[in-house]
C-alpha cells in the first residue's frame, strides 16, 4: 500500500492507479533556455524516486515529461520576453539551437544523477496543432477573450479557480502591484495564444485561427498530457512554485475544455535553497551540477544529499553538507562491500518507509542501521538501491600501491612452496595496511580494499 500526499486534497492518501497496474505519470520538465541548476535537479530526483518506488511496488509506469521550448515568458504575468528568444540573442544562436543545446545538457545531467529518462519527451514546439485545438475548444465554450496582444483565458468563469493552492480567489485589481497585460479582465487570466510583436520578427511563430503568434506556456502540458496519457491520468508533479500559477492554469483549462479532472494526484517538491538566498536563474546565483563535478564530487553525492531530506521539506544546500553526503555515500558503499552474508528479511520495513509518502530520510537511516548491525546482505542492499539509485555497488576504484602488489607476489611464492606460516604473516601485514587478499580457485590472488570499520 503506497501512501502519497496529494496537494489537491491536502492529505496523504492511498494510491491506486486508475487503470490496472499502469501508472500514467506526467511531470513538468525544464524550460530549455539555460543549464538546469541543482534546485531544478532536486525536483527531478524527487520525480525519479517516485517512479522507482512505484516500480518497486510492482507497478508499471508510463512517464511523460515536457520540454518547454517556446512560450515561457520572463514574467509569469504573460509579459516580458520569451526566455528562448532572449537566450538566442544572448548567445548569438537561433532559438532552435538554444533548445537543442540545453535539452542535451539536461539529459546529460539526468544521466549523471541516475535519473531515468521519461518514456516520452514531449516538446512544446512539436505540439502546436494540439495546443491550437485546445484553445479552439475553450473559445467555442466561451472561456476566452481577445485583447491587443493575444487570446486570454477568463479565469472568472471557473468557480473553483485556484483550488490547488487552496486559497480563496483574490481579486486584486489591475495595477495593484501585479504587472499585467493591458486589457486583461482579471489578474489571474493568462495568455493562451500570444501574437507576434508588430515591430519585431520572432524566430518561433506559427499561423493560427487568431493570427500569427505562439502558444502560452500553460497550454502545452494540457495538450500533451491529453495526447500521450489521456485525461484524467494518475499523477502530476512539479516544484512547489508551479502550484499557484502553472498547475492552477493547467487544471482550469482541462476542466473547462474537457470537463474532466486533469490528474488524480498532485505531488510537489519543496525547493532547494542556498543559505539565506533563493536559488534562481533570474537572480544569477545558481549552482550547476557541472560546478559540483568540477570540485571533484561524485554527482551521486548530490543525489544522496537530496535523499537526506524529505521531498516536502526545504533543503538548504551548502558545500559542507555536500562533503558530508559524499563521505556518507562512500562509507556506505565500502561497508556494504565488506558485509558478510547474513541477511534477514528486511524488505517489509524498507517498504514501510518508502511507501509512506516517499520517506527517503527514514529509508536511508534504516539502511545505515542494518548495515552497521551487519544484518543485511549485499544482495538486499543492491535491491534497495533500485529505489535510491545511489550506485551502492560502485566501490571506489582503489589504486593498489606497488608495495602491496610486491607483498602479494612474495606471498604467492611462499604458498607455492607450501610455506604457509610465512605466507600468513604477509597476509596479516597486507591487512594491517588496509588491503585484503582473496584466494581464488585458480590459486591466484586478488586484492580488495578492506571496508573501514570506523565511521
Ligand atoms: P524551470 O526550468 O524553471 O521551468 O524549472 C524546472 C523545475 O524545477 C520545475 O518543476 C520547478 O518547479 C523546479 N524548481 C525551480 N527552482 C527550484 C528550486 N530552487 N528547488 C527545487 N525545484 C525548483
Ligand atoms: Zn506543466
Short mmCIF file of C-alpha atoms and ligand atoms in Angstrom, two decimals:
data_model
loop_
_atom_site.label_atom_id
_atom_site.label_comp_id
_atom_site.label_asym_id
_atom_site.label_seq_id
_atom_site.Cartn_x
_atom_site.Cartn_y
_atom_site.Cartn_z
CA UNK A 1 0.00 0.00 0.00
CA UNK A 2 1.55 3.25 -1.14
CA UNK A 3 0.51 6.47 0.51
CA UNK A 4 1.23 9.79 -1.15
CA UNK A 5 0.49 13.35 -0.14
CA UNK A 6 -1.91 14.98 -2.57
CA UNK A 7 -1.58 18.76 -2.88
CA UNK A 8 -5.17 18.86 -4.10
CA UNK A 9 -6.77 17.11 -1.11
CA UNK A 10 -4.04 18.28 1.31
CA UNK A 11 -3.92 14.75 2.69
CA UNK A 12 -1.83 11.65 2.44
CA UNK A 13 -3.92 9.16 0.55
CA UNK A 14 -3.65 5.57 -0.54
CA UNK A 15 -2.57 5.45 -4.15
CA UNK A 16 -4.22 3.16 -6.65
CA UNK A 17 -3.76 3.60 -10.40
CA UNK A 18 -6.88 4.31 -12.43
CA UNK A 19 -6.06 1.54 -14.86
CA UNK A 20 -4.91 -1.88 -13.59
CA UNK A 21 -1.26 -1.77 -12.76
CA UNK A 22 -0.16 1.00 -15.04
CA UNK A 23 0.55 4.42 -13.61
CA UNK A 24 0.22 7.31 -16.02
CA UNK A 25 2.61 9.94 -14.81
CA UNK A 26 3.31 13.46 -16.09
CA UNK A 27 5.95 15.77 -14.78
CA UNK A 28 6.59 19.32 -15.81
CA UNK A 29 10.01 19.47 -17.37
CA UNK A 30 12.56 22.20 -17.89
CA UNK A 31 12.42 25.36 -19.92
CA UNK A 32 15.41 24.72 -22.11
CA UNK A 33 16.98 28.17 -22.28
CA UNK A 34 19.81 27.59 -19.83
CA UNK A 35 21.52 24.89 -17.78
CA UNK A 36 19.39 23.27 -15.10
CA UNK A 37 20.54 24.32 -11.63
CA UNK A 38 20.76 21.97 -8.66
CA UNK A 39 17.39 23.25 -7.38
CA UNK A 40 15.73 22.11 -10.60
CA UNK A 41 17.64 18.85 -10.37
CA UNK A 42 16.37 18.23 -6.86
CA UNK A 43 12.85 18.27 -8.30
CA UNK A 44 13.81 15.72 -10.97
CA UNK A 45 15.45 13.47 -8.37
CA UNK A 46 12.17 13.57 -6.46
CA UNK A 47 10.28 12.59 -9.65
CA UNK A 48 12.72 9.76 -10.19
CA UNK A 49 12.34 8.45 -6.64
CA UNK A 50 8.58 8.48 -7.06
CA UNK A 51 8.87 6.50 -10.26
CA UNK A 52 11.25 4.00 -8.71
CA UNK A 53 9.05 3.50 -5.65
CA UNK A 54 6.05 2.81 -7.87
CA UNK A 55 8.05 0.29 -9.86
CA UNK A 56 9.49 -1.32 -6.73
CA UNK A 57 5.90 -1.98 -5.73
CA UNK A 58 5.35 -3.89 -8.94
CA UNK A 59 3.57 -1.16 -10.90
CA UNK A 60 4.30 -0.19 -14.47
CA UNK A 61 4.90 3.49 -15.09
CA UNK A 62 4.29 5.44 -18.25
CA UNK A 63 6.13 8.68 -17.78
CA UNK A 64 5.81 11.79 -19.93
CA UNK A 65 7.92 14.89 -19.43
CA UNK A 66 7.62 18.07 -21.40
CA UNK A 67 10.37 20.27 -22.70
CA UNK A 68 9.29 23.89 -22.80
CA UNK A 69 10.96 25.36 -25.85
CA UNK A 70 8.52 28.17 -26.55
CA UNK A 71 6.10 30.47 -24.77
CA UNK A 72 7.65 30.71 -21.29
CA UNK A 73 8.00 34.42 -20.73
CA UNK A 74 10.38 36.20 -18.39
CA UNK A 75 7.43 37.31 -16.29
CA UNK A 76 4.74 34.96 -15.01
CA UNK A 77 2.22 37.70 -15.76
CA UNK A 78 2.44 36.96 -19.50
CA UNK A 79 4.54 39.98 -20.18
CA UNK A 80 8.22 40.26 -20.96
CA UNK A 81 10.26 38.31 -23.44
CA UNK A 82 10.20 34.68 -24.45
CA UNK A 83 13.02 33.03 -22.49
CA UNK A 84 14.21 31.07 -25.53
CA UNK A 85 14.32 34.06 -27.87
CA UNK A 86 16.12 36.10 -25.23
CA UNK A 87 18.75 33.37 -24.76
CA UNK A 88 19.20 33.19 -28.54
CA UNK A 89 20.08 36.88 -28.61
CA UNK A 90 22.42 36.46 -25.66
CA UNK A 91 24.29 33.56 -27.25
CA UNK A 92 24.07 34.59 -30.89
CA UNK A 93 22.34 31.36 -31.81
CA UNK A 94 18.90 30.52 -33.09
CA UNK A 95 16.17 29.73 -30.58
CA UNK A 96 16.11 26.20 -32.04
CA UNK A 97 19.81 25.75 -31.39
CA UNK A 98 19.36 27.01 -27.84
CA UNK A 99 16.60 24.48 -27.22
CA UNK A 100 18.62 21.62 -28.63
CA UNK A 101 21.78 22.50 -26.74
CA UNK A 102 20.14 22.86 -23.33
CA UNK A 103 17.96 19.80 -23.84
CA UNK A 104 21.06 17.72 -24.45
CA UNK A 105 22.84 19.21 -21.46
CA UNK A 106 19.77 18.48 -19.30
CA UNK A 107 19.77 14.84 -20.43
CA UNK A 108 23.45 14.53 -19.56
CA UNK A 109 22.74 15.86 -16.06
CA UNK A 110 19.96 13.31 -15.61
CA UNK A 111 22.28 10.50 -16.61
CA UNK A 112 24.97 11.58 -14.16
CA UNK A 113 22.40 11.61 -11.38
CA UNK A 114 20.99 8.16 -12.25
CA UNK A 115 17.67 9.75 -13.15
CA UNK A 116 15.90 7.62 -15.69
CA UNK A 117 14.62 9.41 -18.75
CA UNK A 118 10.86 9.51 -19.28
CA UNK A 119 9.23 7.16 -21.76
CA UNK A 120 8.14 10.14 -23.80
CA UNK A 121 9.80 13.52 -24.14
CA UNK A 122 7.14 15.97 -25.26
CA UNK A 123 8.40 19.16 -26.91
CA UNK A 124 6.06 22.14 -26.91
CA UNK A 125 7.04 23.11 -30.47
CA UNK A 126 6.15 19.61 -31.69
CA UNK A 127 2.59 20.05 -30.41
CA UNK A 128 1.44 23.39 -31.80
CA UNK A 129 -1.55 21.85 -33.59
CA UNK A 130 -2.68 20.10 -30.42
CA UNK A 131 -2.43 23.33 -28.47
CA UNK A 132 -4.42 25.25 -31.06
CA UNK A 133 -7.08 22.55 -30.80
CA UNK A 134 -7.38 23.02 -27.03
CA UNK A 135 -7.66 26.80 -27.43
CA UNK A 136 -10.36 26.36 -30.09
CA UNK A 137 -12.41 24.23 -27.72
CA UNK A 138 -12.00 26.81 -24.97
CA UNK A 139 -13.07 29.53 -27.39
CA UNK A 140 -16.13 27.57 -28.51
CA UNK A 141 -17.15 27.06 -24.91
CA UNK A 142 -16.82 30.74 -24.12
CA UNK A 143 -13.76 30.77 -21.86
CA UNK A 144 -11.60 33.08 -23.95
CA UNK A 145 -11.40 36.72 -24.94
CA UNK A 146 -9.19 38.68 -27.26
CA UNK A 147 -7.08 41.69 -26.34
CA UNK A 148 -4.36 43.63 -28.12
CA UNK A 149 -1.57 41.12 -27.59
CA UNK A 150 -3.34 37.79 -27.61
CA UNK A 151 -6.13 35.40 -26.72
CA UNK A 152 -6.67 35.05 -22.97
CA UNK A 153 -8.37 32.62 -20.64
CA UNK A 154 -11.10 34.14 -18.47
CA UNK A 155 -10.41 32.69 -15.03
CA UNK A 156 -13.56 34.25 -13.54
CA UNK A 157 -15.57 31.67 -15.49
CA UNK A 158 -14.19 28.88 -13.31
CA UNK A 159 -15.98 28.58 -9.98
CA UNK A 160 -13.23 26.94 -8.02
CA UNK A 161 -10.28 28.58 -9.77
CA UNK A 162 -7.23 28.27 -7.51
CA UNK A 163 -8.37 25.17 -5.66
CA UNK A 164 -4.92 23.56 -5.93
CA UNK A 165 -3.43 26.35 -3.90
CA UNK A 166 -6.36 26.15 -1.53
CA UNK A 167 -6.77 29.87 -1.26
CA UNK A 168 -9.86 31.85 -1.98
CA UNK A 169 -9.59 33.71 -5.22
CA UNK A 170 -8.21 37.17 -4.53
CA UNK A 171 -9.39 39.73 -6.97
CA UNK A 172 -6.51 42.10 -6.88
CA UNK A 173 -7.21 44.87 -9.28
CA UNK A 174 -5.03 45.66 -12.24
CA UNK A 175 -2.10 47.89 -11.47
CA UNK A 176 -2.03 46.96 -7.81
CA UNK A 177 1.46 45.53 -7.59
CA UNK A 178 0.94 42.98 -10.36
CA UNK A 179 2.33 43.57 -13.77
CA UNK A 180 -0.48 43.00 -16.21
CA UNK A 181 -1.04 42.97 -19.92
CA UNK A 182 -3.30 45.83 -20.98
CA UNK A 183 -6.93 44.83 -21.27
CA UNK A 184 -6.84 41.71 -19.10
CA UNK A 185 -10.13 41.25 -17.29
CA UNK A 186 -8.79 39.58 -14.16
CA UNK A 187 -5.22 39.49 -12.85
CA UNK A 188 -5.25 35.68 -12.89
CA UNK A 189 -6.22 35.48 -16.56
CA UNK A 190 -3.47 34.07 -18.72
CA UNK A 191 -2.44 34.03 -22.34
CA UNK A 192 -3.45 31.05 -24.44
CA UNK A 193 -2.10 32.46 -27.68
CA UNK A 194 0.17 35.48 -27.92
CA UNK A 195 0.51 37.45 -31.14
CA UNK A 196 3.94 38.05 -32.58
CA UNK A 197 5.02 41.65 -31.93
CA UNK A 198 4.40 44.06 -34.78
CA UNK A 199 7.84 45.63 -34.61
CA UNK A 200 9.99 42.51 -34.34
CA UNK A 201 10.15 39.19 -36.16
CA UNK A 202 10.09 36.23 -33.85
CA UNK A 203 12.10 33.11 -34.68
CA UNK A 204 9.41 30.80 -33.40
CA UNK A 205 5.94 31.63 -34.65
CA UNK A 206 3.02 29.84 -36.25
CA UNK A 207 -0.21 30.53 -38.04
CA UNK A 208 -3.39 30.14 -36.06
CA UNK A 209 -7.08 30.99 -36.43
CA UNK A 210 -6.35 34.15 -34.39
CA UNK A 211 -3.23 35.37 -36.12
CA UNK A 212 0.50 34.63 -36.27
CA UNK A 213 1.99 34.01 -32.87
CA UNK A 214 2.85 31.34 -30.32
CA UNK A 215 1.12 29.40 -27.54
CA UNK A 216 1.19 30.48 -23.90
CA UNK A 217 3.18 28.29 -21.54
CA UNK A 218 0.27 26.79 -19.61
CA UNK A 219 -1.42 25.17 -22.59
CA UNK A 220 1.35 22.81 -23.66
CA UNK A 221 1.04 20.49 -20.66
CA UNK A 222 -2.73 20.27 -21.12
CA UNK A 223 -2.46 19.38 -24.81
CA UNK A 224 0.48 17.00 -24.44
CA UNK A 225 -0.70 15.11 -21.36
CA UNK A 226 -4.06 14.56 -23.05
CA UNK A 227 -2.39 13.29 -26.19
CA UNK A 228 0.12 10.95 -24.57
CA UNK A 229 -1.69 9.86 -21.40
CA UNK A 230 -5.36 10.76 -21.74
CA UNK A 231 -7.33 12.62 -19.05
CA UNK A 232 -7.62 12.09 -16.23
CA UNK A 233 -4.27 10.43 -15.65
CA UNK A 234 -2.79 9.30 -12.34
CA UNK A 235 -0.02 11.57 -11.13
CA UNK A 236 1.19 15.05 -12.00
CA UNK A 237 4.30 16.55 -10.41
CA UNK A 238 6.43 19.66 -10.32
CA UNK A 239 8.14 22.03 -7.92
CA UNK A 240 6.02 23.96 -5.40
CA UNK A 241 6.38 27.16 -7.40
CA UNK A 242 4.09 25.60 -10.01
CA UNK A 243 1.12 25.24 -7.65
CA UNK A 244 -0.20 28.80 -7.73
CA UNK A 245 0.08 29.61 -11.41
CA UNK A 246 1.19 26.95 -13.86
CA UNK A 247 -0.65 23.94 -12.44
CA UNK A 248 -3.64 26.01 -11.41
CA UNK A 249 -3.95 27.12 -15.02
CA UNK A 250 -3.47 23.61 -16.38
CA UNK A 251 -6.38 22.47 -14.19
CA UNK A 252 -8.58 25.40 -15.21
CA UNK A 253 -8.10 24.72 -18.93
CA UNK A 254 -8.65 20.98 -18.68
CA UNK A 255 -11.80 21.30 -16.63
CA UNK A 256 -13.11 23.98 -18.98
CA UNK A 257 -12.23 22.21 -22.22
CA UNK A 258 -12.79 18.54 -21.37
CA UNK A 259 -14.99 18.75 -18.28
CA UNK A 260 -12.72 16.27 -16.59
CA UNK A 261 -10.07 16.27 -13.88
CA UNK A 262 -6.57 16.57 -15.21
CA UNK A 263 -4.81 14.29 -12.71
CA UNK A 264 -5.91 12.30 -9.69
CA UNK A 265 -2.85 13.07 -7.61
CA UNK A 266 -0.67 16.16 -7.49
CA UNK A 267 2.74 15.96 -5.88
CA UNK A 268 5.03 18.94 -5.39
CA UNK A 269 8.65 19.02 -4.37
CA UNK A 270 9.90 21.71 -1.99
CA UNK A 271 12.72 24.00 -3.03
CA UNK A 272 16.40 23.66 -2.61
CA UNK A 273 17.81 26.95 -1.44
CA UNK A 274 21.17 28.38 -0.64
CA UNK A 275 21.75 29.73 2.85
CA UNK A 276 19.65 32.89 3.15
CA UNK A 277 19.24 33.12 -0.60
CA UNK A 278 16.80 31.84 -3.08
CA UNK A 279 18.37 29.93 -5.91
CA UNK A 280 17.05 31.37 -9.12
CA UNK A 281 18.41 31.76 -12.59
CA UNK A 282 16.91 35.23 -12.78
CA UNK A 283 18.89 36.29 -9.72
CA UNK A 284 22.15 34.94 -11.07
CA UNK A 285 23.03 32.90 -8.00
CA UNK A 286 22.88 29.37 -9.19
CA UNK A 287 24.97 26.25 -8.73
CA UNK A 288 25.11 23.75 -11.56
CA UNK A 289 25.86 20.04 -11.49
CA UNK A 290 28.96 20.92 -13.51
CA UNK A 291 30.22 23.07 -10.60
CA UNK A 292 29.82 20.10 -8.27
CA UNK A 293 31.72 17.80 -10.60
CA UNK A 294 34.48 20.36 -11.22
CA UNK A 295 35.09 20.48 -7.47
CA UNK A 296 35.74 16.75 -7.54
CA UNK A 297 32.46 15.46 -6.13
CA UNK A 298 30.73 12.33 -7.29
CA UNK A 299 27.43 13.64 -8.76
CA UNK A 300 25.64 10.89 -6.86
CA UNK A 301 26.69 12.52 -3.61
CA UNK A 302 24.29 15.30 -4.58
CA UNK A 303 21.61 12.67 -5.06
CA UNK A 304 22.46 11.29 -1.61
CA UNK A 305 22.17 14.78 -0.12
CA UNK A 306 18.71 15.14 -1.65
CA UNK A 307 17.60 11.84 -0.13
CA UNK A 308 18.55 13.02 3.35
CA UNK A 309 15.64 15.48 3.27
CA UNK A 310 12.00 14.59 2.68
CA UNK A 311 10.84 15.93 -0.67
CA UNK A 312 8.24 18.12 1.06
CA UNK A 313 10.87 19.81 3.25
CA UNK A 314 13.18 22.61 2.25
CA UNK A 315 16.74 21.60 1.64
CA UNK A 316 19.46 24.13 2.26
CA UNK A 317 22.45 23.44 0.13
CA UNK A 318 25.98 24.07 1.36
CA UNK A 319 29.32 22.71 0.21
CA UNK A 320 29.86 21.38 3.71
CA UNK A 321 26.64 19.42 3.57
CA UNK A 322 27.64 18.03 0.18
CA UNK A 323 31.04 17.00 1.54
CA UNK A 324 29.43 15.11 4.35
CA UNK A 325 26.96 13.48 1.93
CA UNK A 326 29.86 12.34 -0.21
CA UNK A 327 31.64 10.85 2.82
CA UNK A 328 28.49 9.05 3.92
CA UNK A 329 27.91 7.63 0.47
CA UNK A 330 31.48 6.39 0.15
CA UNK A 331 31.31 4.90 3.62
CA UNK A 332 28.05 3.18 2.88
CA UNK A 333 29.41 1.67 -0.32
CA UNK A 334 32.51 0.40 1.44
CA UNK A 335 30.57 -1.06 4.34
CA UNK A 336 28.21 -2.84 2.01
CA UNK A 337 31.18 -4.16 0.11
CA UNK A 338 32.62 -5.62 3.28
CA UNK A 339 29.37 -7.17 4.50
CA UNK A 340 29.39 -10.80 5.45
CA UNK A 341 26.47 -12.81 4.15
CA UNK A 342 23.97 -12.81 6.98
CA UNK A 343 20.87 -11.05 5.91
CA UNK A 344 17.46 -11.17 7.46
CA UNK A 345 14.15 -10.42 5.84
CA UNK A 346 14.13 -6.65 5.90
CA UNK A 347 12.17 -5.78 2.85
CA UNK A 348 8.92 -5.19 4.69
CA UNK A 349 10.38 -2.49 6.86
CA UNK A 350 12.03 -0.84 3.89
CA UNK A 351 8.69 -0.79 2.06
CA UNK A 352 7.04 0.75 5.08
CA UNK A 353 9.27 3.82 4.79
CA UNK A 354 9.37 4.27 1.05
CA UNK A 355 5.62 3.78 0.76
CA UNK A 356 4.93 6.38 3.39
CA UNK A 357 4.95 9.37 1.07
CA UNK A 358 8.45 8.52 -0.20
CA UNK A 359 10.19 8.85 3.16
CA UNK A 360 13.77 8.59 1.95
CA UNK A 361 15.42 10.00 5.10
CA UNK A 362 13.85 7.17 7.13
CA UNK A 363 14.69 4.58 4.47
CA UNK A 364 18.32 5.73 4.46
CA UNK A 365 18.51 5.70 8.26
CA UNK A 366 17.13 2.17 8.20
CA UNK A 367 19.76 1.08 5.71
CA UNK A 368 22.51 2.54 7.86
CA UNK A 369 21.13 0.73 10.89
CA UNK A 370 21.08 -2.71 9.30
CA UNK A 371 24.45 -2.17 7.67
CA UNK A 372 26.04 -1.17 10.98
CA UNK A 373 24.46 -4.13 12.72
CA UNK A 374 25.55 -6.34 9.80
CA UNK A 375 22.03 -7.63 9.38
CA UNK A 376 21.79 -7.31 5.66
CA UNK A 377 23.24 -8.94 2.60
CA UNK A 378 24.81 -7.07 -0.29
CA UNK A 379 22.14 -8.50 -2.49
CA UNK A 380 19.37 -6.98 -0.40
CA UNK A 381 21.03 -3.57 -0.35
CA UNK A 382 21.57 -3.59 -4.09
CA UNK A 383 17.89 -4.42 -4.36
CA UNK A 384 17.03 -1.38 -2.20
CA UNK A 385 19.23 0.66 -4.50
CA UNK A 386 16.66 0.13 -7.24
CA UNK A 387 14.85 2.85 -5.30
CA UNK A 388 17.76 5.00 -4.10
CA UNK A 389 19.69 4.95 -7.35
CA UNK A 390 22.89 5.72 -5.46
CA UNK A 391 25.18 3.28 -7.24
CA UNK A 392 25.70 1.38 -3.99
CA UNK A 393 27.57 -1.35 -5.81
CA UNK A 394 30.09 1.16 -7.07
CA UNK A 395 33.01 0.76 -4.76
CA UNK A 396 35.56 3.44 -5.41
CA UNK A 397 38.35 2.22 -7.69
CA UNK A 398 41.33 1.88 -5.41
CA UNK A 399 44.82 2.16 -6.68
CA UNK A 400 46.82 -0.68 -5.20
CA UNK A 401 50.25 0.60 -4.21
CA UNK A 402 53.29 -1.06 -5.76
CA UNK A 403 54.45 -2.13 -2.28
CA UNK A 404 51.29 -4.17 -1.71
CA UNK A 405 51.49 -5.81 -5.14
CA UNK A 406 55.05 -6.87 -4.31
CA UNK A 407 53.89 -8.35 -0.98
CA UNK A 408 51.19 -10.32 -2.74
CA UNK A 409 53.73 -11.73 -5.18
CA UNK A 410 56.01 -12.68 -2.28
CA UNK A 411 53.13 -14.41 -0.55
CA UNK A 412 52.31 -16.34 -3.72
CA UNK A 413 55.86 -17.65 -3.81
CA UNK A 414 55.63 -18.91 -0.22
CA UNK A 415 52.27 -20.51 -0.91
CA UNK A 416 53.64 -22.37 -3.91
CA UNK A 417 56.39 -23.75 -1.70
CA UNK A 418 53.76 -24.60 0.95
CA UNK A 419 55.40 -22.25 3.44
CA UNK A 420 52.01 -21.37 4.97
CA UNK A 421 53.23 -19.61 8.06
CA UNK A 422 55.35 -17.15 6.13
CA UNK A 423 52.54 -16.62 3.65
CA UNK A 424 50.16 -15.95 6.50
CA UNK A 425 52.44 -13.39 8.07
CA UNK A 426 52.47 -11.46 4.84
CA UNK A 427 48.69 -11.68 4.58
CA UNK A 428 48.37 -10.15 8.02
CA UNK A 429 50.79 -7.39 7.12
CA UNK A 430 48.78 -6.63 3.97
CA UNK A 431 45.61 -6.43 6.02
CA UNK A 432 47.26 -4.16 8.53
CA UNK A 433 47.92 -1.79 5.68
CA UNK A 434 44.24 -1.78 4.80
CA UNK A 435 44.04 -4.35 2.00
CA UNK A 436 42.78 -7.90 1.77
CA UNK A 437 43.90 -10.85 -0.24
CA UNK A 438 41.42 -13.27 -1.65
CA UNK A 439 42.50 -16.63 -2.92
CA UNK A 440 40.52 -17.85 -5.87
CA UNK A 441 40.13 -21.42 -7.04
CA UNK A 442 42.87 -20.91 -9.59
CA UNK A 443 45.29 -20.10 -6.80
CA UNK A 444 45.89 -16.58 -7.97
CA UNK A 445 45.24 -13.75 -5.57
CA UNK A 446 43.05 -10.71 -5.91
CA UNK A 447 43.23 -7.67 -3.77
CA UNK A 448 40.40 -5.57 -2.44
CA UNK A 449 40.30 -2.72 -0.07
CA UNK A 450 39.02 -3.69 3.36
CA UNK A 451 35.99 -1.76 4.42
CA UNK A 452 36.95 0.61 7.21
CA UNK A 453 35.04 -0.17 10.35
CA UNK A 454 35.25 3.21 11.99
CA UNK A 455 32.75 5.77 10.80
P1 LIG B 1 12.00 25.60 -14.92
O1 LIG B 1 13.06 25.09 -15.85
O2 LIG B 1 12.29 26.95 -14.38
O3 LIG B 1 10.62 25.51 -15.53
O4 LIG B 1 12.00 24.65 -13.64
C1 LIG B 1 12.08 23.28 -13.74
C2 LIG B 1 11.59 22.62 -12.48
O5 LIG B 1 12.40 22.94 -11.36
C3 LIG B 1 10.17 22.99 -12.09
O6 LIG B 1 9.48 21.82 -11.69
C4 LIG B 1 10.35 23.93 -10.91
O7 LIG B 1 9.26 23.85 -10.05
C5 LIG B 1 11.60 23.37 -10.27
N1 LIG B 1 12.41 24.33 -9.50
C6 LIG B 1 12.76 25.60 -9.82
N2 LIG B 1 13.56 26.14 -8.88
C7 LIG B 1 13.74 25.20 -7.92
C8 LIG B 1 14.47 25.14 -6.67
N3 LIG B 1 15.20 26.16 -6.21
N4 LIG B 1 14.39 23.99 -5.95
C9 LIG B 1 13.67 22.94 -6.40
N5 LIG B 1 12.97 22.93 -7.56
C10 LIG B 1 13.00 24.04 -8.32
ZN1 LIG B 2 3.39 21.83 -16.90
#
